[in-house]
Every structure is written in C-alpha cells, then in structure tokens.
C-alpha cells in the first residue's frame, strides 16, 4: 500500500512538472516471466506468482499499456508450452504483448508473431542477434523487432545497424541510458530495478523514452488506472 501511495504522489509531481503532456505517448509496461507455462517471479527465481491468465487479465483491466513476456525455457518442449501459453494470453486480453527469450532462429519469431505478439525482443548478448534481427526485420518489418540491451559497448559497435533494424530498445540496465542516448536516437523502454521516485520523474521527461517497466508495476495492487486518471485531471 505504501508503494502504491508513493506512485500516486509521483504522478502529482509529474503533473506539476508537465510530464503529463508526455505521458500520452509513453507506455507503462508490465513484465511477465514464463517457466513451464507458469508466471514466475524473475529470471532467476522460479517461484510461481499466481495464475498467469488472471495476472494478464489484471494488467489488461488495470490500464497497463503493454506486457513484455520473457520465455525462460531451456528445452524445445518447454518452449512450445510457453508459446502456447502466450497464444492463450493474447486470445483473452486487448493490450499489446511483446515476447523474448529463447529466440534462436526465425522460426521462433514466426511462432511468437503467429501467437499474437505485436513484437519480438532479440537479446543483444547473443552472438548472432544482429544477423537474426536483420532477417526478422526484412521478413516481418522493422516495427516488429525490439532489442534488449544491457551493455553500451554493443550500441557503440553497431550504431547504424541498430538504427536500421530495431524499432525500439528495452534497456535492462538503467545506468547506461546517458551513454546510450549519445550513441543512438532509437527510442527505448527502461527497466527499473526498484521504485526510485526522483529517477522515474527524470526518465519520463526524456524525449527518447517510450515507457518504463519494473517490478513495482507488476505488483497486482498497483492501481495503474488511478495512476493515469490522476495525470489526466
């Protein structure tokens, strides 16, 4: 409850600072981690956090703009189970869904798009990420391809390829965003490791920011609709 109140206080501050005018074009993003078809706590903690469909319906109804789903599978059978779960999620909600994790070939991308995902997320840490992304961009369109990145060196080495290939970045390490903005104009969503009042205000004011994500958004009792309502008053 204290966290929810802090978010509402943040929104009042954003309104006073005229961040309100920017929020119309930015996304509040929930993050979902799938292991064996179930929603789990994180990439390293496989504790089940509740019914995956009920959780996504909650995000849909609460005013979240987008859900990013990470497939944590390690075997083909589990991968197929997670894709089937993603397909069922997309059948029951209206908001945008993007998915990444265990994408190794264009067939994985095709399956996710056919499962109803608006976009796929290519992992920059994988050696063949740019080659695969180039194929996906050519076949399905640049607007279908996002890049998750945590290392600014990758951006530095592949600036033009990133501009040409990716619609958006998912920044997993917020400490690199200042350097990133000096290297590319590609818009991005930034993942917050924790709720940070002052930093969120500062990030939302940046022109290249498309949205914010983090565990504080994933918490079921965070009233996102109320959050947006306070911004629009």
PDB file of N, CA, C and O in Angstrom, residues 16-94:
ATOM      1  N   UNK A  16       2.628  18.463 -12.025  1.00  0.00           N
ATOM      2  CA  UNK A  16       3.122  19.826 -11.761  1.00  0.00           C
ATOM      3  C   UNK A  16       4.294  20.159 -12.662  1.00  0.00           C
ATOM      4  O   UNK A  16       4.488  21.303 -13.048  1.00  0.00           O
ATOM      5  N   UNK A  17       5.093  19.150 -13.008  1.00  0.00           N
ATOM      6  CA  UNK A  17       6.267  19.371 -13.856  1.00  0.00           C
ATOM      7  C   UNK A  17       5.946  19.241 -15.335  1.00  0.00           C
ATOM      8  O   UNK A  17       6.830  19.249 -16.183  1.00  0.00           O
ATOM      9  N   UNK A  18       4.642  19.067 -15.652  1.00  0.00           N
ATOM     10  CA  UNK A  18       4.162  18.972 -17.019  1.00  0.00           C
ATOM     11  C   UNK A  18       4.624  17.706 -17.730  1.00  0.00           C
ATOM     12  O   UNK A  18       4.680  17.648 -18.963  1.00  0.00           O
ATOM     13  N   UNK A  19       4.968  16.683 -16.970  1.00  0.00           N
ATOM     14  CA  UNK A  19       5.232  15.390 -17.576  1.00  0.00           C
ATOM     15  C   UNK A  19       3.936  14.818 -18.137  1.00  0.00           C
ATOM     16  O   UNK A  19       3.936  13.979 -19.016  1.00  0.00           O
ATOM     17  N   UNK A  20       2.832  15.284 -17.622  1.00  0.00           N
ATOM     18  CA  UNK A  20       1.511  14.864 -18.108  1.00  0.00           C
ATOM     19  C   UNK A  20       1.413  14.923 -19.626  1.00  0.00           C
ATOM     20  O   UNK A  20       0.894  14.029 -20.281  1.00  0.00           O
ATOM     21  N   UNK A  21       1.939  15.974 -20.231  1.00  0.00           N
ATOM     22  CA  UNK A  21       1.837  16.146 -21.668  1.00  0.00           C
ATOM     23  C   UNK A  21       2.597  15.071 -22.431  1.00  0.00           C
ATOM     24  O   UNK A  21       2.283  14.773 -23.584  1.00  0.00           O
ATOM     25  N   UNK A  22       3.611  14.491 -21.806  1.00  0.00           N
ATOM     26  CA  UNK A  22       4.403  13.460 -22.449  1.00  0.00           C
ATOM     27  C   UNK A  22       3.809  12.076 -22.269  1.00  0.00           C
ATOM     28  O   UNK A  22       3.964  11.210 -23.120  1.00  0.00           O
ATOM     29  N   UNK A  23       3.112  11.846 -21.163  1.00  0.00           N
ATOM     30  CA  UNK A  23       2.653  10.503 -20.828  1.00  0.00           C
ATOM     31  C   UNK A  23       1.674   9.951 -21.857  1.00  0.00           C
ATOM     32  O   UNK A  23       1.512   8.746 -21.984  1.00  0.00           O
ATOM     33  N   UNK A  24       1.015  10.824 -22.602  1.00  0.00           N
ATOM     34  CA  UNK A  24       0.075  10.374 -23.621  1.00  0.00           C
ATOM     35  C   UNK A  24       0.770   9.496 -24.650  1.00  0.00           C
ATOM     36  O   UNK A  24       0.156   8.641 -25.284  1.00  0.00           O
ATOM     37  N   UNK A  25       2.072   9.702 -24.834  1.00  0.00           N
ATOM     38  CA  UNK A  25       2.811   8.996 -25.866  1.00  0.00           C
ATOM     39  C   UNK A  25       3.739   7.937 -25.285  1.00  0.00           C
ATOM     40  O   UNK A  25       4.563   7.382 -25.996  1.00  0.00           O
ATOM     41  N   UNK A  26       3.606   7.630 -24.008  1.00  0.00           N
ATOM     42  CA  UNK A  26       4.520   6.699 -23.358  1.00  0.00           C
ATOM     43  C   UNK A  26       3.764   5.559 -22.702  1.00  0.00           C
ATOM     44  O   UNK A  26       2.579   5.674 -22.410  1.00  0.00           O
ATOM     45  N   UNK A  27       4.460   4.471 -22.510  1.00  0.00           N
ATOM     46  CA  UNK A  27       3.828   3.252 -22.029  1.00  0.00           C
ATOM     47  C   UNK A  27       4.228   2.896 -20.605  1.00  0.00           C
ATOM     48  O   UNK A  27       5.391   3.049 -20.223  1.00  0.00           O
ATOM     49  N   UNK A  28       3.242   2.410 -19.869  1.00  0.00           N
ATOM     50  CA  UNK A  28       3.508   1.755 -18.588  1.00  0.00           C
ATOM     51  C   UNK A  28       3.493   0.263 -18.872  1.00  0.00           C
ATOM     52  O   UNK A  28       2.476  -0.288 -19.322  1.00  0.00           O
ATOM     53  N   UNK A  29       4.628  -0.388 -18.645  1.00  0.00           N
ATOM     54  CA  UNK A  29       4.842  -1.746 -19.133  1.00  0.00           C
ATOM     55  C   UNK A  29       4.968  -2.735 -17.981  1.00  0.00           C
ATOM     56  O   UNK A  29       5.797  -2.553 -17.080  1.00  0.00           O
ATOM     57  N   UNK A  30       4.159  -3.776 -18.017  1.00  0.00           N
ATOM     58  CA  UNK A  30       4.287  -4.878 -17.057  1.00  0.00           C
ATOM     59  C   UNK A  30       5.222  -5.938 -17.643  1.00  0.00           C
ATOM     60  O   UNK A  30       5.324  -6.083 -18.865  1.00  0.00           O
ATOM     61  N   UNK A  31       5.903  -6.653 -16.777  1.00  0.00           N
ATOM     62  CA  UNK A  31       6.833  -7.697 -17.203  1.00  0.00           C
ATOM     63  C   UNK A  31       6.402  -9.038 -16.635  1.00  0.00           C
ATOM     64  O   UNK A  31       6.096  -9.155 -15.449  1.00  0.00           O
ATOM     65  N   UNK A  32       6.377 -10.042 -17.509  1.00  0.00           N
ATOM     66  CA  UNK A  32       5.944 -11.379 -17.111  1.00  0.00           C
ATOM     67  C   UNK A  32       7.036 -12.381 -17.480  1.00  0.00           C
ATOM     68  O   UNK A  32       7.549 -12.355 -18.599  1.00  0.00           O
ATOM     69  N   UNK A  33       7.370 -13.259 -16.541  1.00  0.00           N
ATOM     70  CA  UNK A  33       8.383 -14.291 -16.774  1.00  0.00           C
ATOM     71  C   UNK A  33       7.699 -15.652 -16.800  1.00  0.00           C
ATOM     72  O   UNK A  33       6.993 -16.018 -15.861  1.00  0.00           O
ATOM     73  N   UNK A  34       7.905 -16.417 -17.884  1.00  0.00           N
ATOM     74  CA  UNK A  34       7.246 -17.710 -18.054  1.00  0.00           C
ATOM     75  C   UNK A  34       8.232 -18.866 -17.895  1.00  0.00           C
ATOM     76  O   UNK A  34       9.273 -18.913 -18.563  1.00  0.00           O
ATOM     77  N   UNK A  35       7.875 -19.783 -17.026  1.00  0.00           N
ATOM     78  CA  UNK A  35       8.635 -21.019 -16.845  1.00  0.00           C
ATOM     79  C   UNK A  35       7.643 -22.172 -16.823  1.00  0.00           C
ATOM     80  O   UNK A  35       6.733 -22.205 -15.985  1.00  0.00           O
ATOM     81  N   UNK A  36       7.793 -23.091 -17.779  1.00  0.00           N
ATOM     82  CA  UNK A  36       6.867 -24.223 -17.884  1.00  0.00           C
ATOM     83  C   UNK A  36       5.403 -23.780 -17.967  1.00  0.00           C
ATOM     84  O   UNK A  36       4.513 -24.401 -17.380  1.00  0.00           O
ATOM     85  N   UNK A  37       5.171 -22.699 -18.677  1.00  0.00           N
ATOM     86  CA  UNK A  37       3.818 -22.215 -18.884  1.00  0.00           C
ATOM     87  C   UNK A  37       3.227 -21.458 -17.716  1.00  0.00           C
ATOM     88  O   UNK A  37       2.056 -21.070 -17.762  1.00  0.00           O
ATOM     89  N   UNK A  38       4.010 -21.204 -16.687  1.00  0.00           N
ATOM     90  CA  UNK A  38       3.518 -20.523 -15.487  1.00  0.00           C
ATOM     91  C   UNK A  38       4.266 -19.211 -15.276  1.00  0.00           C
ATOM     92  O   UNK A  38       5.433 -19.076 -15.651  1.00  0.00           O
ATOM     93  N   UNK A  39       3.589 -18.258 -14.646  1.00  0.00           N
ATOM     94  CA  UNK A  39       4.217 -16.983 -14.315  1.00  0.00           C
ATOM     95  C   UNK A  39       5.081 -17.154 -13.071  1.00  0.00           C
ATOM     96  O   UNK A  39       4.604 -17.633 -12.040  1.00  0.00           O
ATOM     97  N   UNK A  40       6.363 -16.782 -13.185  1.00  0.00           N
ATOM     98  CA  UNK A  40       7.283 -16.895 -12.055  1.00  0.00           C
ATOM     99  C   UNK A  40       7.852 -15.528 -11.711  1.00  0.00           C
ATOM    100  O   UNK A  40       7.668 -14.552 -12.443  1.00  0.00           O
ATOM    101  N   UNK A  41       8.562 -15.464 -10.605  1.00  0.00           N
ATOM    102  CA  UNK A  41       8.960 -14.180 -10.027  1.00  0.00           C
ATOM    103  C   UNK A  41       9.990 -13.427 -10.864  1.00  0.00           C
ATOM    104  O   UNK A  41       9.906 -12.209 -11.034  1.00  0.00           O
ATOM    105  N   UNK A  42      11.002 -14.127 -11.387  1.00  0.00           N
ATOM    106  CA  UNK A  42      12.062 -13.433 -12.126  1.00  0.00           C
ATOM    107  C   UNK A  42      12.832 -14.426 -12.987  1.00  0.00           C
ATOM    108  O   UNK A  42      12.508 -15.619 -13.031  1.00  0.00           O
ATOM    109  N   UNK A  43      13.874 -13.944 -13.636  1.00  0.00           N
ATOM    110  CA  UNK A  43      14.706 -14.812 -14.478  1.00  0.00           C
ATOM    111  C   UNK A  43      15.494 -15.827 -13.666  1.00  0.00           C
ATOM    112  O   UNK A  43      15.948 -16.836 -14.202  1.00  0.00           O
ATOM    113  N   UNK A  44      15.660 -15.570 -12.394  1.00  0.00           N
ATOM    114  CA  UNK A  44      16.441 -16.475 -11.541  1.00  0.00           C
ATOM    115  C   UNK A  44      15.627 -17.113 -10.421  1.00  0.00           C
ATOM    116  O   UNK A  44      16.060 -18.092  -9.822  1.00  0.00           O
ATOM    117  N   UNK A  45      14.459 -16.558 -10.138  1.00  0.00           N
ATOM    118  CA  UNK A  45      13.594 -17.085  -9.077  1.00  0.00           C
ATOM    119  C   UNK A  45      12.332 -17.642  -9.731  1.00  0.00           C
ATOM    120  O   UNK A  45      11.487 -16.895 -10.222  1.00  0.00           O
ATOM    121  N   UNK A  46      12.206 -18.976  -9.721  1.00  0.00           N
ATOM    122  CA  UNK A  46      11.107 -19.624 -10.428  1.00  0.00           C
ATOM    123  C   UNK A  46       9.893 -19.880  -9.536  1.00  0.00           C
ATOM    124  O   UNK A  46       9.059 -20.740  -9.825  1.00  0.00           O
ATOM    125  N   UNK A  47       9.774 -19.108  -8.475  1.00  0.00           N
ATOM    126  CA  UNK A  47       8.594 -19.195  -7.619  1.00  0.00           C
ATOM    127  C   UNK A  47       7.368 -18.721  -8.391  1.00  0.00           C
ATOM    128  O   UNK A  47       7.366 -17.620  -8.955  1.00  0.00           O
ATOM    129  N   UNK A  48       6.329 -19.546  -8.435  1.00  0.00           N
ATOM    130  CA  UNK A  48       5.104 -19.187  -9.154  1.00  0.00           C
ATOM    131  C   UNK A  48       4.410 -18.044  -8.418  1.00  0.00           C
ATOM    132  O   UNK A  48       4.248 -18.079  -7.202  1.00  0.00           O
ATOM    133  N   UNK A  49       3.981 -17.024  -9.183  1.00  0.00           N
ATOM    134  CA  UNK A  49       3.422 -15.816  -8.561  1.00  0.00           C
ATOM    135  C   UNK A  49       1.903 -15.716  -8.724  1.00  0.00           C
ATOM    136  O   UNK A  49       1.314 -14.700  -8.360  1.00  0.00           O
ATOM    137  N   UNK A  50       1.281 -16.758  -9.240  1.00  0.00           N
ATOM    138  CA  UNK A  50      -0.172 -16.741  -9.394  1.00  0.00           C
ATOM    139  C   UNK A  50      -0.576 -17.283 -10.747  1.00  0.00           C
ATOM    140  O   UNK A  50       0.263 -17.643 -11.577  1.00  0.00           O
ATOM    141  N   UNK A  51      -1.866 -17.349 -10.979  1.00  0.00           N
ATOM    142  CA  UNK A  51      -2.382 -17.825 -12.260  1.00  0.00           C
ATOM    143  C   UNK A  51      -1.996 -16.841 -13.366  1.00  0.00           C
ATOM    144  O   UNK A  51      -2.306 -15.646 -13.292  1.00  0.00           O
ATOM    145  N   UNK A  52      -1.343 -17.340 -14.393  1.00  0.00           N
ATOM    146  CA  UNK A  52      -0.795 -16.467 -15.423  1.00  0.00           C
ATOM    147  C   UNK A  52      -1.887 -15.719 -16.175  1.00  0.00           C
ATOM    148  O   UNK A  52      -1.733 -14.533 -16.516  1.00  0.00           O
ATOM    149  N   UNK A  53      -3.025 -16.372 -16.422  1.00  0.00           N
ATOM    150  CA  UNK A  53      -4.100 -15.729 -17.183  1.00  0.00           C
ATOM    151  C   UNK A  53      -4.818 -14.673 -16.348  1.00  0.00           C
ATOM    152  O   UNK A  53      -5.189 -13.609 -16.860  1.00  0.00           O
ATOM    153  N   UNK A  54      -5.016 -14.961 -15.082  1.00  0.00           N
ATOM    154  CA  UNK A  54      -5.630 -13.978 -14.199  1.00  0.00           C
ATOM    155  C   UNK A  54      -4.737 -12.751 -14.053  1.00  0.00           C
ATOM    156  O   UNK A  54      -5.211 -11.614 -14.010  1.00  0.00           O
ATOM    157  N   UNK A  55      -3.421 -12.989 -13.984  1.00  0.00           N
ATOM    158  CA  UNK A  55      -2.468 -11.887 -13.850  1.00  0.00           C
ATOM    159  C   UNK A  55      -2.502 -10.989 -15.083  1.00  0.00           C
ATOM    160  O   UNK A  55      -2.550  -9.754 -14.977  1.00  0.00           O
ATOM    161  N   UNK A  56      -2.498 -11.603 -16.266  1.00  0.00           N
ATOM    162  CA  UNK A  56      -2.544 -10.810 -17.502  1.00  0.00           C
ATOM    163  C   UNK A  56      -3.871 -10.080 -17.656  1.00  0.00           C
ATOM    164  O   UNK A  56      -3.907  -8.953 -18.155  1.00  0.00           O
ATOM    165  N   UNK A  57      -4.950 -10.700 -17.226  1.00  0.00           N
ATOM    166  CA  UNK A  57      -6.243 -10.033 -17.275  1.00  0.00           C
ATOM    167  C   UNK A  57      -6.263  -8.824 -16.344  1.00  0.00           C
ATOM    168  O   UNK A  57      -6.832  -7.775 -16.663  1.00  0.00           O
ATOM    169  N   UNK A  58      -5.604  -8.974 -15.198  1.00  0.00           N
ATOM    170  CA  UNK A  58      -5.486  -7.857 -14.261  1.00  0.00           C
ATOM    171  C   UNK A  58      -4.727  -6.698 -14.892  1.00  0.00           C
ATOM    172  O   UNK A  58      -5.145  -5.540 -14.802  1.00  0.00           O
ATOM    173  N   UNK A  59      -3.612  -7.000 -15.553  1.00  0.00           N
ATOM    174  CA  UNK A  59      -2.855  -5.955 -16.237  1.00  0.00           C
ATOM    175  C   UNK A  59      -3.716  -5.296 -17.313  1.00  0.00           C
ATOM    176  O   UNK A  59      -3.712  -4.071 -17.477  1.00  0.00           O
ATOM    177  N   UNK A  60      -4.435  -6.104 -18.058  1.00  0.00           N
ATOM    178  CA  UNK A  60      -5.296  -5.602 -19.120  1.00  0.00           C
ATOM    179  C   UNK A  60      -6.351  -4.641 -18.570  1.00  0.00           C
ATOM    180  O   UNK A  60      -6.586  -3.562 -19.114  1.00  0.00           O
ATOM    181  N   UNK A  61      -6.981  -5.029 -17.477  1.00  0.00           N
ATOM    182  CA  UNK A  61      -8.085  -4.248 -16.921  1.00  0.00           C
ATOM    183  C   UNK A  61      -7.612  -3.043 -16.110  1.00  0.00           C
ATOM    184  O   UNK A  61      -8.366  -2.096 -15.906  1.00  0.00           O
ATOM    185  N   UNK A  62      -6.358  -3.087 -15.637  1.00  0.00           N
ATOM    186  CA  UNK A  62      -5.881  -2.025 -14.753  1.00  0.00           C
ATOM    187  C   UNK A  62      -5.337  -0.818 -15.504  1.00  0.00           C
ATOM    188  O   UNK A  62      -5.100   0.227 -14.916  1.00  0.00           O
ATOM    189  N   UNK A  63      -5.123  -0.962 -16.825  1.00  0.00           N
ATOM    190  CA  UNK A  63      -4.632   0.171 -17.597  1.00  0.00           C
ATOM    191  C   UNK A  63      -3.184   0.083 -18.020  1.00  0.00           C
ATOM    192  O   UNK A  63      -2.651   1.033 -18.589  1.00  0.00           O
ATOM    193  N   UNK A  64      -2.524  -1.045 -17.762  1.00  0.00           N
ATOM    194  CA  UNK A  64      -1.173  -1.259 -18.292  1.00  0.00           C
ATOM    195  C   UNK A  64      -1.235  -1.187 -19.810  1.00  0.00           C
ATOM    196  O   UNK A  64      -2.182  -1.683 -20.439  1.00  0.00           O
ATOM    197  N   UNK A  65      -0.240  -0.564 -20.443  1.00  0.00           N
ATOM    198  CA  UNK A  65      -0.258  -0.372 -21.894  1.00  0.00           C
ATOM    199  C   UNK A  65       0.323  -1.546 -22.663  1.00  0.00           C
ATOM    200  O   UNK A  65      -0.052  -1.790 -23.812  1.00  0.00           O
ATOM    201  N   UNK A  66       1.251  -2.241 -22.056  1.00  0.00           N
ATOM    202  CA  UNK A  66       1.943  -3.313 -22.755  1.00  0.00           C
ATOM    203  C   UNK A  66       2.453  -4.334 -21.748  1.00  0.00           C
ATOM    204  O   UNK A  66       2.796  -3.974 -20.617  1.00  0.00           O
ATOM    205  N   UNK A  67       2.508  -5.601 -22.177  1.00  0.00           N
ATOM    206  CA  UNK A  67       3.135  -6.642 -21.370  1.00  0.00           C
ATOM    207  C   UNK A  67       4.334  -7.180 -22.138  1.00  0.00           C
ATOM    208  O   UNK A  67       4.219  -7.545 -23.313  1.00  0.00           O
ATOM    209  N   UNK A  68       5.469  -7.206 -21.494  1.00  0.00           N
ATOM    210  CA  UNK A  68       6.649  -7.861 -22.047  1.00  0.00           C
ATOM    211  C   UNK A  68       6.780  -9.218 -21.384  1.00  0.00           C
ATOM    212  O   UNK A  68       6.843  -9.317 -20.154  1.00  0.00           O
ATOM    213  N   UNK A  69       6.810 -10.269 -22.204  1.00  0.00           N
ATOM    214  CA  UNK A  69       6.904 -11.629 -21.695  1.00  0.00           C
ATOM    215  C   UNK A  69       8.275 -12.212 -22.028  1.00  0.00           C
ATOM    216  O   UNK A  69       8.713 -12.170 -23.182  1.00  0.00           O
ATOM    217  N   UNK A  70       8.931 -12.762 -21.010  1.00  0.00           N
ATOM    218  CA  UNK A  70      10.201 -13.444 -21.206  1.00  0.00           C
ATOM    219  C   UNK A  70      10.001 -14.947 -21.078  1.00  0.00           C
ATOM    220  O   UNK A  70       9.572 -15.438 -20.037  1.00  0.00           O
ATOM    221  N   UNK A  71      10.300 -15.659 -22.149  1.00  0.00           N
ATOM    222  CA  UNK A  71      10.245 -17.114 -22.164  1.00  0.00           C
ATOM    223  C   UNK A  71      11.551 -17.643 -21.575  1.00  0.00           C
ATOM    224  O   UNK A  71      12.622 -17.486 -22.157  1.00  0.00           O
ATOM    225  N   UNK A  72      11.467 -18.278 -20.413  1.00  0.00           N
ATOM    226  CA  UNK A  72      12.662 -18.765 -19.721  1.00  0.00           C
ATOM    227  C   UNK A  72      12.941 -20.234 -20.002  1.00  0.00           C
ATOM    228  O   UNK A  72      13.714 -20.875 -19.292  1.00  0.00           O
ATOM    229  N   UNK A  73      12.358 -20.765 -21.059  1.00  0.00           N
ATOM    230  CA  UNK A  73      12.529 -22.187 -21.374  1.00  0.00           C
ATOM    231  C   UNK A  73      13.965 -22.507 -21.786  1.00  0.00           C
ATOM    232  O   UNK A  73      14.684 -21.658 -22.310  1.00  0.00           O
ATOM    233  N   UNK A  74      14.338 -23.755 -21.557  1.00  0.00           N
ATOM    234  CA  UNK A  74      15.667 -24.228 -21.947  1.00  0.00           C
ATOM    235  C   UNK A  74      15.596 -25.418 -22.898  1.00  0.00           C
ATOM    236  O   UNK A  74      16.603 -25.779 -23.506  1.00  0.00           O
ATOM    237  N   UNK A  75      14.419 -26.012 -23.022  1.00  0.00           N
ATOM    238  CA  UNK A  75      14.215 -27.157 -23.908  1.00  0.00           C
ATOM    239  C   UNK A  75      13.064 -26.863 -24.870  1.00  0.00           C
ATOM    240  O   UNK A  75      12.190 -26.040 -24.580  1.00  0.00           O
ATOM    241  N   UNK A  76      13.062 -27.558 -26.008  1.00  0.00           N
ATOM    242  CA  UNK A  76      12.046 -27.322 -27.029  1.00  0.00           C
ATOM    243  C   UNK A  76      10.628 -27.578 -26.514  1.00  0.00           C
ATOM    244  O   UNK A  76       9.696 -26.837 -26.843  1.00  0.00           O
ATOM    245  N   UNK A  77      10.467 -28.637 -25.720  1.00  0.00           N
ATOM    246  CA  UNK A  77       9.134 -28.960 -25.208  1.00  0.00           C
ATOM    247  C   UNK A  77       8.591 -27.843 -24.325  1.00  0.00           C
ATOM    248  O   UNK A  77       7.426 -27.442 -24.436  1.00  0.00           O
ATOM    249  N   UNK A  78       9.436 -27.325 -23.463  1.00  0.00           N
ATOM    250  CA  UNK A  78       9.021 -26.215 -22.600  1.00  0.00           C
ATOM    251  C   UNK A  78       8.785 -24.954 -23.422  1.00  0.00           C
ATOM    252  O   UNK A  78       7.857 -24.181 -23.147  1.00  0.00           O
ATOM    253  N   UNK A  79       9.623 -24.749 -24.424  1.00  0.00           N
ATOM    254  CA  UNK A  79       9.475 -23.598 -25.312  1.00  0.00           C
ATOM    255  C   UNK A  79       8.099 -23.607 -25.972  1.00  0.00           C
ATOM    256  O   UNK A  79       7.407 -22.574 -26.021  1.00  0.00           O
ATOM    257  N   UNK A  80       7.675 -24.769 -26.470  1.00  0.00           N
ATOM    258  CA  UNK A  80       6.367 -24.887 -27.108  1.00  0.00           C
ATOM    259  C   UNK A  80       5.240 -24.646 -26.104  1.00  0.00           C
ATOM    260  O   UNK A  80       4.213 -24.040 -26.436  1.00  0.00           O
ATOM    261  N   UNK A  81       5.440 -25.115 -24.880  1.00  0.00           N
ATOM    262  CA  UNK A  81       4.429 -24.892 -23.840  1.00  0.00           C
ATOM    263  C   UNK A  81       4.278 -23.404 -23.550  1.00  0.00           C
ATOM    264  O   UNK A  81       3.157 -22.889 -23.410  1.00  0.00           O
ATOM    265  N   UNK A  82       5.398 -22.697 -23.473  1.00  0.00           N
ATOM    266  CA  UNK A  82       5.339 -21.257 -23.213  1.00  0.00           C
ATOM    267  C   UNK A  82       4.706 -20.494 -24.373  1.00  0.00           C
ATOM    268  O   UNK A  82       3.944 -19.541 -24.162  1.00  0.00           O
ATOM    269  N   UNK A  83       5.004 -20.901 -25.596  1.00  0.00           N
ATOM    270  CA  UNK A  83       4.386 -20.257 -26.762  1.00  0.00           C
ATOM    271  C   UNK A  83       2.878 -20.470 -26.745  1.00  0.00           C
ATOM    272  O   UNK A  83       2.097 -19.551 -27.044  1.00  0.00           O
ATOM    273  N   UNK A  84       2.448 -21.667 -26.381  1.00  0.00           N
ATOM    274  CA  UNK A  84       1.016 -21.940 -26.290  1.00  0.00           C
ATOM    275  C   UNK A  84       0.358 -21.080 -25.208  1.00  0.00           C
ATOM    276  O   UNK A  84      -0.762 -20.578 -25.385  1.00  0.00           O
ATOM    277  N   UNK A  85       1.066 -20.892 -24.089  1.00  0.00           N
ATOM    278  CA  UNK A  85       0.558 -20.006 -23.036  1.00  0.00           C
ATOM    279  C   UNK A  85       0.438 -18.577 -23.538  1.00  0.00           C
ATOM    280  O   UNK A  85      -0.564 -17.889 -23.275  1.00  0.00           O
ATOM    281  N   UNK A  86       1.429 -18.119 -24.274  1.00  0.00           N
ATOM    282  CA  UNK A  86       1.402 -16.769 -24.845  1.00  0.00           C
ATOM    283  C   UNK A  86       0.230 -16.621 -25.814  1.00  0.00           C
ATOM    284  O   UNK A  86      -0.461 -15.594 -25.834  1.00  0.00           O
ATOM    285  N   UNK A  87      -0.018 -17.652 -26.613  1.00  0.00           N
ATOM    286  CA  UNK A  87      -1.151 -17.630 -27.540  1.00  0.00           C
ATOM    287  C   UNK A  87      -2.464 -17.480 -26.779  1.00  0.00           C
ATOM    288  O   UNK A  87      -3.336 -16.679 -27.161  1.00  0.00           O
ATOM    289  N   UNK A  88      -2.609 -18.226 -25.700  1.00  0.00           N
ATOM    290  CA  UNK A  88      -3.839 -18.150 -24.905  1.00  0.00           C
ATOM    291  C   UNK A  88      -3.978 -16.796 -24.206  1.00  0.00           C
ATOM    292  O   UNK A  88      -5.089 -16.277 -24.048  1.00  0.00           O
ATOM    293  N   UNK A  89      -2.856 -16.233 -23.787  1.00  0.00           N
ATOM    294  CA  UNK A  89      -2.880 -14.892 -23.196  1.00  0.00           C
ATOM    295  C   UNK A  89      -3.423 -13.889 -24.209  1.00  0.00           C
ATOM    296  O   UNK A  89      -4.312 -13.083 -23.912  1.00  0.00           O
ATOM    297  N   UNK A  90      -2.901 -13.939 -25.419  1.00  0.00           N
ATOM    298  CA  UNK A  90      -3.308 -12.985 -26.449  1.00  0.00           C
ATOM    299  C   UNK A  90      -4.755 -13.154 -26.882  1.00  0.00           C
ATOM    300  O   UNK A  90      -5.371 -12.209 -27.382  1.00  0.00           O
ATOM    301  N   UNK A  91      -5.315 -14.326 -26.693  1.00  0.00           N
ATOM    302  CA  UNK A  91      -6.714 -14.551 -27.034  1.00  0.00           C
ATOM    303  C   UNK A  91      -7.665 -13.878 -26.044  1.00  0.00           C
ATOM    304  O   UNK A  91      -8.834 -13.655 -26.363  1.00  0.00           O
ATOM    305  N   UNK A  92      -7.133 -13.583 -24.861  1.00  0.00           N
ATOM    306  CA  UNK A  92      -8.019 -13.129 -23.783  1.00  0.00           C
ATOM    307  C   UNK A  92      -7.801 -11.699 -23.332  1.00  0.00           C
ATOM    308  O   UNK A  92      -8.545 -11.208 -22.481  1.00  0.00           O
ATOM    309  N   UNK A  93      -6.801 -11.015 -23.881  1.00  0.00           N
ATOM    310  CA  UNK A  93      -6.563  -9.636 -23.490  1.00  0.00           C
ATOM    311  C   UNK A  93      -6.470  -8.748 -24.721  1.00  0.00           C
ATOM    312  O   UNK A  93      -6.293  -9.240 -25.840  1.00  0.00           O
ATOM    313  N   UNK A  94      -6.564  -7.446 -24.509  1.00  0.00           N
ATOM    314  CA  UNK A  94      -6.583  -6.496 -25.617  1.00  0.00           C
ATOM    315  C   UNK A  94      -5.284  -5.710 -25.749  1.00  0.00           C
ATOM    316  O   UNK A  94      -5.004  -5.175 -26.824  1.00  0.00           O
TER     317      UNK A  94
END
